[in-house]
mmCIF file of C-alpha atoms and ligand atoms in Angstrom:
data_model
loop_
_atom_site.group_PDB
_atom_site.id
_atom_site.type_symbol
_atom_site.label_atom_id
_atom_site.label_comp_id
_atom_site.label_asym_id
_atom_site.label_seq_id
_atom_site.Cartn_x
_atom_site.Cartn_y
_atom_site.Cartn_z
ATOM 1 C CA UNK A 1 4.181 19.669 10.857
ATOM 2 C CA UNK A 2 6.329 22.471 9.425
ATOM 3 C CA UNK A 3 8.985 21.630 7.464
ATOM 4 C CA UNK A 4 11.783 24.148 7.143
ATOM 5 C CA UNK A 5 12.907 22.649 3.891
ATOM 6 C CA UNK A 6 10.993 20.228 1.815
ATOM 7 C CA UNK A 7 14.282 18.912 -0.330
ATOM 8 C CA UNK A 8 14.767 16.554 2.514
ATOM 9 C CA UNK A 9 14.881 13.457 2.566
ATOM 10 C CA UNK A 10 12.268 11.064 0.130
ATOM 11 C CA UNK A 11 9.537 13.614 -1.652
ATOM 12 C CA UNK A 12 6.076 14.133 0.087
ATOM 13 C CA UNK A 13 3.443 12.937 -1.030
ATOM 14 C CA UNK A 14 0.198 14.586 -2.306
ATOM 15 C CA UNK A 15 -3.080 12.980 -3.035
ATOM 16 C CA UNK A 16 -3.775 9.738 -3.991
ATOM 17 C CA UNK A 17 -5.687 6.631 -2.044
ATOM 18 C CA UNK A 18 -5.447 6.967 1.950
ATOM 19 C CA UNK A 19 -3.758 9.020 4.039
ATOM 20 C CA UNK A 20 -1.942 11.687 1.579
ATOM 21 C CA UNK A 21 -0.311 14.852 2.007
ATOM 22 C CA UNK A 22 2.377 13.910 4.509
ATOM 23 C CA UNK A 23 6.156 13.222 4.920
ATOM 24 C CA UNK A 24 7.688 9.837 6.172
ATOM 25 C CA UNK A 25 9.828 10.872 9.083
ATOM 26 C CA UNK A 26 11.791 9.036 11.844
ATOM 27 C CA UNK A 27 11.801 10.232 15.826
ATOM 28 C CA UNK A 28 13.335 7.253 17.479
ATOM 29 C CA UNK A 29 14.044 4.734 15.634
ATOM 30 C CA UNK A 30 10.778 4.386 14.234
ATOM 31 C CA UNK A 31 8.947 5.817 10.943
ATOM 32 C CA UNK A 32 6.114 7.456 10.772
ATOM 33 C CA UNK A 33 4.076 9.479 8.141
ATOM 34 C CA UNK A 34 3.603 12.815 9.202
ATOM 35 C CA UNK A 35 1.270 15.349 7.872
ATOM 36 C CA UNK A 36 2.434 18.574 5.822
ATOM 37 C CA UNK A 37 0.555 19.372 3.748
ATOM 38 C CA UNK A 38 -2.835 19.692 5.590
ATOM 39 C CA UNK A 39 -4.176 22.807 6.087
ATOM 40 C CA UNK A 40 -3.986 22.004 9.957
ATOM 41 C CA UNK A 41 -0.098 21.615 9.643
ATOM 42 C CA UNK A 42 0.058 24.989 7.384
ATOM 43 C CA UNK A 43 -1.223 25.863 11.263
ATOM 44 C CA UNK A 44 1.044 23.566 13.759
ATOM 45 C CA UNK A 45 3.525 24.410 16.138
ATOM 46 C CA UNK A 46 5.803 21.713 15.297
ATOM 47 C CA UNK A 47 8.529 22.725 13.381
ATOM 48 C CA UNK A 48 11.041 20.106 11.374
ATOM 49 C CA UNK A 49 14.197 22.449 11.291
ATOM 50 C CA UNK A 50 16.802 22.869 8.262
ATOM 51 C CA UNK A 51 19.188 20.272 8.945
ATOM 52 C CA UNK A 52 22.923 20.915 10.870
ATOM 53 C CA UNK A 53 26.142 20.610 9.494
ATOM 54 C CA UNK A 54 25.860 17.446 10.795
ATOM 55 C CA UNK A 55 23.382 16.831 8.756
ATOM 56 C CA UNK A 56 20.736 16.408 11.665
ATOM 57 C CA UNK A 57 17.631 18.054 11.603
ATOM 58 C CA UNK A 58 16.292 19.509 14.788
ATOM 59 C CA UNK A 59 12.174 19.001 16.165
ATOM 60 C CA UNK A 60 11.321 22.969 17.641
ATOM 61 C CA UNK A 61 7.866 24.142 19.575
ATOM 62 C CA UNK A 62 8.261 27.907 19.985
ATOM 63 C CA UNK A 63 11.767 27.114 19.035
ATOM 64 C CA UNK A 64 12.816 24.842 21.907
ATOM 65 C CA UNK A 65 14.554 21.323 20.520
ATOM 66 C CA UNK A 66 12.260 18.373 21.811
ATOM 67 C CA UNK A 67 14.138 16.008 19.481
ATOM 68 C CA UNK A 68 16.669 14.658 16.548
ATOM 69 C CA UNK A 69 13.985 13.597 14.129
ATOM 70 C CA UNK A 70 15.201 12.438 10.079
ATOM 71 C CA UNK A 71 13.836 12.080 6.933
ATOM 72 C CA UNK A 72 14.492 8.226 5.044
ATOM 73 C CA UNK A 73 16.624 9.002 2.102
ATOM 74 C CA UNK A 74 15.038 9.458 -1.374
ATOM 75 C CA UNK A 75 14.689 5.454 -2.572
ATOM 76 C CA UNK A 76 16.749 4.513 -5.161
ATOM 77 C CA UNK A 77 14.459 3.026 -7.612
ATOM 78 C CA UNK A 78 13.136 6.548 -7.845
ATOM 79 C CA UNK A 79 15.353 7.051 -10.645
ATOM 80 C CA UNK A 80 14.799 4.186 -12.555
ATOM 81 C CA UNK A 81 12.621 3.958 -16.351
ATOM 82 C CA UNK A 82 10.235 0.987 -16.783
ATOM 83 C CA UNK A 83 10.651 -0.170 -20.217
ATOM 84 C CA UNK A 84 8.227 1.863 -22.072
ATOM 85 C CA UNK A 85 9.320 5.149 -20.462
ATOM 86 C CA UNK A 86 7.111 5.643 -16.763
ATOM 87 C CA UNK A 87 8.646 6.208 -13.756
ATOM 88 C CA UNK A 88 8.891 3.868 -11.766
ATOM 89 C CA UNK A 89 7.455 6.538 -9.116
ATOM 90 C CA UNK A 90 4.469 6.951 -10.845
ATOM 91 C CA UNK A 91 3.932 3.377 -10.458
ATOM 92 C CA UNK A 92 5.038 2.180 -6.671
ATOM 93 C CA UNK A 93 6.404 4.438 -4.285
ATOM 94 C CA UNK A 94 8.036 3.825 -0.351
ATOM 95 C CA UNK A 95 5.241 4.212 2.266
ATOM 96 C CA UNK A 96 6.879 5.044 5.745
ATOM 97 C CA UNK A 97 11.347 3.432 5.300
ATOM 98 C CA UNK A 98 9.916 -0.103 3.681
ATOM 99 C CA UNK A 99 7.065 -0.745 2.254
ATOM 100 C CA UNK A 100 6.532 -0.025 -0.939
ATOM 101 C CA UNK A 101 3.046 1.194 -1.824
ATOM 102 C CA UNK A 102 1.233 1.305 -4.983
ATOM 103 C CA UNK A 103 -2.384 2.305 -6.851
ATOM 104 C CA UNK A 104 -3.091 -1.444 -8.668
ATOM 105 C CA UNK A 105 -5.941 1.095 -10.601
ATOM 106 C CA UNK A 106 -6.062 4.666 -9.517
ATOM 107 C CA UNK A 107 -9.957 6.062 -11.225
ATOM 108 C CA UNK A 108 -12.968 4.685 -9.388
ATOM 109 C CA UNK A 109 -16.778 3.392 -9.871
ATOM 110 C CA UNK A 110 -18.325 5.644 -7.334
ATOM 111 C CA UNK A 111 -15.326 8.659 -6.941
ATOM 112 C CA UNK A 112 -16.407 12.699 -8.585
ATOM 113 C CA UNK A 113 -19.227 12.276 -7.683
ATOM 114 C CA UNK A 114 -20.618 14.454 -5.002
ATOM 115 C CA UNK A 115 -23.855 11.797 -4.417
ATOM 116 C CA UNK A 116 -21.093 8.680 -4.201
ATOM 117 C CA UNK A 117 -17.588 9.244 -3.638
ATOM 118 C CA UNK A 118 -15.538 9.121 -0.583
ATOM 119 C CA UNK A 119 -15.740 12.610 0.658
ATOM 120 C CA UNK A 120 -12.248 11.538 2.906
ATOM 121 C CA UNK A 121 -10.833 10.617 -0.702
ATOM 122 C CA UNK A 122 -8.106 11.939 -3.159
ATOM 123 C CA UNK A 123 -7.543 9.252 -5.390
ATOM 124 C CA UNK A 124 -8.171 11.051 -8.559
ATOM 125 C CA UNK A 125 -5.685 14.362 -7.124
ATOM 126 C CA UNK A 126 -2.357 12.464 -7.827
ATOM 127 C CA UNK A 127 -3.281 11.166 -11.681
ATOM 128 C CA UNK A 128 -4.523 14.816 -11.943
ATOM 129 C CA UNK A 129 -2.283 16.297 -11.516
ATOM 130 C CA UNK A 130 0.447 13.795 -13.932
ATOM 131 C CA UNK A 131 1.858 12.754 -10.696
ATOM 132 C CA UNK A 132 1.187 8.787 -11.899
ATOM 133 C CA UNK A 133 -0.258 6.993 -13.990
ATOM 134 C CA UNK A 134 -4.368 4.753 -13.795
ATOM 135 C CA UNK A 135 -3.862 1.319 -14.061
ATOM 136 C CA UNK A 136 -0.200 -0.523 -12.995
ATOM 137 C CA UNK A 137 0.132 -3.412 -15.028
ATOM 138 C CA UNK A 138 1.287 -6.736 -13.974
ATOM 139 C CA UNK A 139 4.116 -6.250 -16.020
ATOM 140 C CA UNK A 140 5.431 -2.566 -14.626
ATOM 141 C CA UNK A 141 4.403 -3.615 -10.467
ATOM 142 C CA UNK A 142 7.748 -6.630 -11.340
ATOM 143 C CA UNK A 143 9.306 -4.463 -12.679
ATOM 144 C CA UNK A 144 9.749 -1.486 -9.990
ATOM 145 C CA UNK A 145 8.874 -3.973 -6.864
ATOM 146 C CA UNK A 146 12.340 -6.205 -8.610
ATOM 147 C CA UNK A 147 13.638 -3.090 -8.064
ATOM 148 C CA UNK A 148 12.765 -1.530 -4.918
ATOM 149 C CA UNK A 149 13.982 -4.799 -2.984
ATOM 150 C CA UNK A 150 17.663 -5.636 -4.893
ATOM 151 C CA UNK A 151 18.216 -1.340 -4.491
ATOM 152 C CA UNK A 152 16.650 0.050 -1.634
ATOM 153 C CA UNK A 153 15.379 -3.323 1.153
ATOM 154 C CA UNK A 154 11.335 -3.070 0.906
ATOM 155 C CA UNK A 155 10.050 -5.633 3.152
ATOM 156 C CA UNK A 156 6.685 -5.794 1.674
ATOM 157 C CA UNK A 157 4.156 -4.480 -0.067
ATOM 158 C CA UNK A 158 1.090 -2.638 -0.299
ATOM 159 C CA UNK A 159 -1.399 -3.071 -3.154
ATOM 160 C CA UNK A 160 -4.706 -1.221 -2.985
ATOM 161 C CA UNK A 161 -7.058 -0.115 -5.686
ATOM 162 C CA UNK A 162 -9.646 2.315 -6.682
ATOM 163 C CA UNK A 163 -13.578 -0.061 -6.710
ATOM 164 C CA UNK A 164 -13.932 -1.041 -10.745
ATOM 165 C CA UNK A 165 -17.108 -2.836 -10.385
ATOM 166 C CA UNK A 166 -19.869 -4.229 -8.065
ATOM 167 C CA UNK A 167 -19.016 -7.543 -8.611
ATOM 168 C CA UNK A 168 -15.583 -8.435 -7.985
ATOM 169 C CA UNK A 169 -14.849 -5.077 -6.901
ATOM 170 C CA UNK A 170 -10.470 -4.844 -7.709
ATOM 171 C CA UNK A 171 -10.374 -8.689 -7.006
ATOM 172 C CA UNK A 172 -9.123 -9.472 -10.227
ATOM 173 C CA UNK A 173 -6.551 -7.569 -10.667
ATOM 174 C CA UNK A 174 -5.521 -7.259 -7.809
ATOM 175 C CA UNK A 175 -5.382 -11.255 -7.776
ATOM 176 C CA UNK A 176 -3.372 -10.318 -11.502
ATOM 177 C CA UNK A 177 -0.404 -8.316 -10.146
ATOM 178 C CA UNK A 178 0.531 -10.496 -6.653
ATOM 179 C CA UNK A 179 0.440 -13.568 -9.064
ATOM 180 C CA UNK A 180 3.163 -11.302 -11.161
ATOM 181 C CA UNK A 181 5.564 -9.422 -7.439
ATOM 182 C CA UNK A 182 4.633 -12.751 -6.437
ATOM 183 C CA UNK A 183 6.504 -14.342 -9.525
ATOM 184 C CA UNK A 184 9.524 -11.826 -9.171
ATOM 185 C CA UNK A 185 10.430 -11.432 -5.902
ATOM 186 C CA UNK A 186 8.840 -14.561 -4.177
ATOM 187 C CA UNK A 187 10.027 -12.956 -0.976
ATOM 188 C CA UNK A 188 8.284 -10.053 -0.803
ATOM 189 C CA UNK A 189 5.419 -10.151 0.878
ATOM 190 C CA UNK A 190 2.085 -8.385 -0.386
ATOM 191 C CA UNK A 191 -1.281 -6.786 0.989
ATOM 192 C CA UNK A 192 -3.368 -7.049 -1.267
ATOM 193 C CA UNK A 193 -6.516 -3.957 -0.287
ATOM 194 C CA UNK A 194 -10.725 -3.924 -1.763
ATOM 195 C CA UNK A 195 -13.802 -3.619 -0.931
ATOM 196 C CA UNK A 196 -15.475 -6.836 0.611
ATOM 197 C CA UNK A 197 -16.217 -8.662 -2.545
ATOM 198 C CA UNK A 198 -19.385 -10.019 -4.624
ATOM 199 C CA UNK A 199 -18.803 -13.870 -4.304
ATOM 200 C CA UNK A 200 -16.118 -15.329 -0.812
ATOM 201 C CA UNK A 201 -14.215 -17.711 -3.631
ATOM 202 C CA UNK A 202 -11.990 -14.831 -4.584
ATOM 203 C CA UNK A 203 -9.748 -15.294 -1.176
ATOM 204 C CA UNK A 204 -8.244 -18.011 -1.763
ATOM 205 C CA UNK A 205 -7.704 -16.578 -5.481
ATOM 206 C CA UNK A 206 -5.960 -13.900 -3.862
ATOM 207 C CA UNK A 207 -4.073 -15.940 -1.475
ATOM 208 C CA UNK A 208 -2.935 -18.342 -3.984
ATOM 209 C CA UNK A 209 -1.922 -16.058 -5.889
ATOM 210 C CA UNK A 210 0.668 -15.234 -3.591
ATOM 211 C CA UNK A 211 -1.451 -12.477 -1.356
ATOM 212 C CA UNK A 212 -0.746 -12.292 1.993
ATOM 213 C CA UNK A 213 -2.946 -10.204 4.134
ATOM 214 C CA UNK A 214 -5.590 -8.314 3.425
ATOM 215 C CA UNK A 215 -7.437 -4.507 3.612
ATOM 216 C CA UNK A 216 -11.076 -4.838 3.958
ATOM 217 C CA UNK A 217 -11.755 -0.923 5.060
ATOM 218 C CA UNK A 218 -14.873 0.269 6.943
ATOM 219 C CA UNK A 219 -13.430 3.794 7.016
ATOM 220 C CA UNK A 220 -16.755 4.616 9.366
ATOM 221 C CA UNK A 221 -18.302 2.601 11.473
ATOM 222 C CA UNK A 222 -22.108 3.739 12.912
ATOM 223 C CA UNK A 223 -24.371 4.364 10.437
ATOM 224 C CA UNK A 224 -25.416 8.001 9.266
ATOM 225 C CA UNK A 225 -21.244 8.195 9.897
ATOM 226 C CA UNK A 226 -20.341 5.980 6.740
ATOM 227 C CA UNK A 227 -24.472 7.928 5.257
ATOM 228 C CA UNK A 228 -22.870 11.331 5.059
ATOM 229 C CA UNK A 229 -18.840 10.674 4.721
ATOM 230 C CA UNK A 230 -18.649 7.452 2.508
ATOM 231 C CA UNK A 231 -22.615 7.153 0.829
ATOM 232 C CA UNK A 232 -21.778 4.854 -1.940
ATOM 233 C CA UNK A 233 -19.553 2.018 -0.441
ATOM 234 C CA UNK A 234 -22.081 2.956 2.673
ATOM 235 C CA UNK A 235 -24.832 0.425 0.723
ATOM 236 C CA UNK A 236 -21.667 -3.016 1.057
ATOM 237 C CA UNK A 237 -23.410 -2.026 4.655
ATOM 238 C CA UNK A 238 -21.415 -3.465 7.564
ATOM 239 C CA UNK A 239 -23.042 -7.194 7.449
ATOM 240 C CA UNK A 240 -22.201 -7.947 4.716
ATOM 241 C CA UNK A 241 -18.172 -6.600 5.616
ATOM 242 C CA UNK A 242 -18.804 -8.611 8.744
ATOM 243 C CA UNK A 243 -19.333 -11.923 7.090
ATOM 244 C CA UNK A 244 -15.864 -10.995 4.639
ATOM 245 C CA UNK A 245 -13.341 -11.231 7.334
ATOM 246 C CA UNK A 246 -14.678 -14.111 8.903
ATOM 247 C CA UNK A 247 -14.293 -15.506 5.321
ATOM 248 C CA UNK A 248 -10.997 -13.962 4.938
ATOM 249 C CA UNK A 249 -9.200 -14.715 8.130
ATOM 250 C CA UNK A 250 -10.866 -18.764 6.975
ATOM 251 C CA UNK A 251 -8.275 -18.238 4.751
ATOM 252 C CA UNK A 252 -5.973 -16.397 5.208
ATOM 253 C CA UNK A 253 -5.773 -16.403 9.280
ATOM 254 C CA UNK A 254 -6.558 -14.142 12.368
ATOM 255 C CA UNK A 255 -4.602 -11.036 12.365
ATOM 256 C CA UNK A 256 -3.613 -11.405 8.558
ATOM 257 C CA UNK A 257 -6.875 -9.680 7.951
ATOM 258 C CA UNK A 258 -6.997 -6.382 8.586
ATOM 259 C CA UNK A 259 -10.045 -3.031 8.473
ATOM 260 C CA UNK A 260 -8.802 0.836 9.060
ATOM 261 C CA UNK A 261 -11.424 2.844 10.833
ATOM 262 C CA UNK A 262 -10.229 6.946 10.022
ATOM 263 C CA UNK A 263 -11.390 7.823 13.670
ATOM 264 C CA UNK A 264 -12.366 11.456 13.700
ATOM 265 C CA UNK A 265 -14.659 11.747 11.397
ATOM 266 C CA UNK A 266 -17.478 11.776 13.547
ATOM 267 C CA UNK A 267 -18.018 7.697 15.473
ATOM 268 C CA UNK A 268 -17.766 8.124 19.116
ATOM 269 C CA UNK A 269 -14.933 7.109 20.989
ATOM 270 C CA UNK A 270 -17.703 4.102 22.064
ATOM 271 C CA UNK A 271 -18.161 2.794 19.266
ATOM 272 C CA UNK A 272 -15.066 2.599 17.511
ATOM 273 C CA UNK A 273 -14.237 0.424 20.830
ATOM 274 C CA UNK A 274 -16.583 -1.813 19.810
ATOM 275 C CA UNK A 275 -16.251 -2.203 16.289
ATOM 276 C CA UNK A 276 -12.932 -3.223 17.120
ATOM 277 C CA UNK A 277 -13.679 -6.078 20.010
ATOM 278 C CA UNK A 278 -15.961 -7.358 17.160
ATOM 279 C CA UNK A 279 -13.624 -7.594 14.733
ATOM 280 C CA UNK A 280 -10.632 -8.132 17.496
ATOM 281 C CA UNK A 281 -13.227 -11.329 17.783
ATOM 282 C CA UNK A 282 -12.939 -12.000 14.310
ATOM 283 C CA UNK A 283 -9.985 -12.160 13.962
ATOM 284 C CA UNK A 284 -10.289 -8.954 12.514
ATOM 285 C CA UNK A 285 -6.812 -6.354 12.806
ATOM 286 C CA UNK A 286 -8.554 -2.951 13.007
ATOM 287 C CA UNK A 287 -6.213 -0.542 12.135
ATOM 288 C CA UNK A 288 -7.243 2.306 13.585
ATOM 289 C CA UNK A 289 -5.939 5.886 12.125
ATOM 290 C CA UNK A 290 -6.202 9.640 12.817
ATOM 291 C CA UNK A 291 -8.474 11.619 10.117
ATOM 292 C CA UNK A 292 -6.010 13.532 7.504
ATOM 293 C CA UNK A 293 -8.200 16.448 6.231
ATOM 294 C CA UNK A 294 -6.460 15.710 2.447
ATOM 295 C CA UNK A 295 -6.169 18.973 0.327
ATOM 296 C CA UNK A 296 -8.389 19.212 -2.444
ATOM 297 C CA UNK A 297 -11.083 17.006 -1.273
ATOM 298 C CA UNK A 298 -15.032 18.169 0.104
ATOM 299 C CA UNK A 299 -13.072 17.681 3.715
ATOM 300 C CA UNK A 300 -10.192 19.092 3.773
ATOM 301 C CA UNK A 301 -11.418 21.857 6.184
ATOM 302 C CA UNK A 302 -12.930 19.171 8.421
ATOM 303 C CA UNK A 303 -10.313 19.335 11.671
ATOM 304 C CA UNK A 304 -7.828 16.106 12.378
ATOM 305 C CA UNK A 305 -8.579 14.452 15.882
ATOM 306 C CA UNK A 306 -6.578 15.636 18.845
ATOM 307 C CA UNK A 307 -4.416 14.260 20.470
ATOM 308 C CA UNK A 308 -5.694 12.426 23.864
ATOM 309 C CA UNK A 309 -8.857 11.307 22.653
ATOM 310 C CA UNK A 310 -6.818 9.534 19.952
ATOM 311 C CA UNK A 311 -5.012 8.008 23.114
ATOM 312 C CA UNK A 312 -7.802 7.716 24.340
ATOM 313 C CA UNK A 313 -8.853 4.859 21.935
ATOM 314 C CA UNK A 314 -5.850 3.531 20.585
ATOM 315 C CA UNK A 315 -4.917 2.984 24.626
ATOM 316 C CA UNK A 316 -7.822 0.290 25.836
ATOM 317 C CA UNK A 317 -7.415 -0.946 21.912
ATOM 318 C CA UNK A 318 -3.271 -1.746 22.785
ATOM 319 C CA UNK A 319 -5.064 -4.145 25.981
ATOM 320 C CA UNK A 320 -7.404 -6.003 23.306
ATOM 321 C CA UNK A 321 -5.217 -6.009 20.479
ATOM 322 C CA UNK A 322 -2.748 -8.111 23.501
ATOM 323 C CA UNK A 323 -4.073 -9.961 24.792
ATOM 324 C CA UNK A 324 -6.125 -11.115 22.572
ATOM 325 C CA UNK A 325 -2.718 -11.640 20.549
ATOM 326 C CA UNK A 326 -2.808 -10.066 17.469
ATOM 327 C CA UNK A 327 -0.587 -7.626 16.698
ATOM 328 C CA UNK A 328 0.666 -5.136 14.504
ATOM 329 C CA UNK A 329 3.982 -7.752 14.618
ATOM 330 C CA UNK A 330 2.637 -10.572 13.711
ATOM 331 C CA UNK A 331 1.030 -9.532 9.919
ATOM 332 C CA UNK A 332 2.847 -10.338 7.114
ATOM 333 C CA UNK A 333 2.939 -7.281 5.030
ATOM 334 C CA UNK A 334 0.261 -4.247 5.300
ATOM 335 C CA UNK A 335 -0.763 -1.632 6.660
ATOM 336 C CA UNK A 336 -0.865 -2.580 10.135
ATOM 337 C CA UNK A 337 2.827 -4.067 9.635
ATOM 338 C CA UNK A 338 4.024 -0.522 8.792
ATOM 339 C CA UNK A 339 2.199 1.124 11.313
ATOM 340 C CA UNK A 340 3.044 4.526 9.228
ATOM 341 C CA UNK A 341 -0.282 6.163 9.580
ATOM 342 C CA UNK A 342 -1.235 5.643 13.542
ATOM 343 C CA UNK A 343 0.826 5.419 17.343
ATOM 344 C CA UNK A 344 -1.310 2.300 17.668
ATOM 345 C CA UNK A 345 1.637 -0.353 17.307
ATOM 346 C CA UNK A 346 3.342 1.072 20.559
ATOM 347 C CA UNK A 347 0.520 1.222 22.848
ATOM 348 C CA UNK A 348 0.695 -2.669 22.379
ATOM 349 C CA UNK A 349 2.805 -2.983 25.237
ATOM 350 C CA UNK A 350 2.519 -5.237 28.301
ATOM 351 C CA UNK A 351 2.394 -3.232 30.631
ATOM 352 C CA UNK A 352 -0.663 -0.846 32.184
ATOM 353 C CA UNK A 353 -1.406 0.812 28.548
ATOM 354 C CA UNK A 354 0.304 4.274 29.527
ATOM 355 C CA UNK A 355 0.899 6.858 26.739
ATOM 356 C CA UNK A 356 4.316 5.479 25.416
ATOM 357 C CA UNK A 357 7.292 8.593 25.296
ATOM 358 C CA UNK A 358 6.531 10.026 21.757
ATOM 359 C CA UNK A 359 3.123 10.591 22.474
ATOM 360 C CA UNK A 360 3.449 11.966 26.129
ATOM 361 C CA UNK A 361 6.093 14.144 24.386
HETATM 362 S S1 SF4 B 401 0.684 2.458 7.580
HETATM 363 FE FE1 SF4 B 401 0.031 2.071 5.008
HETATM 364 S S2 SF4 B 401 -0.625 3.699 4.263
HETATM 365 FE FE2 SF4 B 401 0.256 4.419 5.535
HETATM 366 S S3 SF4 B 401 2.860 5.187 5.648
HETATM 367 FE FE3 SF4 B 401 2.080 2.278 5.965
HETATM 368 S S4 SF4 B 401 1.780 1.226 3.394
HETATM 369 FE FE4 SF4 B 401 1.159 3.484 3.337
#
């Protein structure tokens, strides 16, 4: 989507871990993260108008109004600073409409070398441009979480991390972060995200620290796509992930372990659905998300997937999830629950899986 005025609503996000270069947009009561700073967005036929006198914002295509939209307001906690002077918005950010998200460690052992880094990832970009700090301390995270709950009503928190080593793979810093946030705000549900740690005992440590749900992200599912797109992370085999998923579900429960799968990196629809079937059988929620070509990454010029490809994936996946009793709304915390980076939850219907109205438009 193109923006006639980027100053309206919460600031858009550039760089960082996970999907980025997007802005939170609310349409028909649902909040999505819509790419606005990517190459394809610059050519999008969809335009968010400047606000009308009454504050409404029209979404147009070819000048024709399609819908009214709104942008979630800039959260109040963004105006505050930590005791050490760091602005809160450099420690954690609002995602969607009610999620506090942070990258606890903004560096990654794999990042920056073509031979190992994930080609879609921009974890170093926001750090290089001074929009975040490298290591968010437990004290800083607790302070921001307390404020974000009190001032902006956030309901769950996502803690992701760059991979610091090849042993615990980030679980240790997530444990100390969760402990601090849980002590500060006992009601805030937490999702932790990391690569599968070497020792499954970390799952119990994470749970005991206050983590409610866990994300371990496959990203791509077929060996050649994994090797091409994420040569370093592909060394952690699919078999290792599947064992880690089984171990994690034993601790966190069915539906409280999830994985990101980026559609549009080269995996076929059939390959993604086959992997999803395996994951669902293990009790894992496969959060299938359209790939976003983030500026400054090696994949910035790769086209995002076509809407028809996403519909052909998400409609049967929604039916599979419903049949298995796994739904986004039952996840305690995290990306699957937020759902702003994919329309998957809209397909989790008991009906015939037809395209939701927003998708059909
Ligand atoms: S789905 Fe995850 S990455 Fe996307 S906005 Fe929600 S919390 Fe952030």
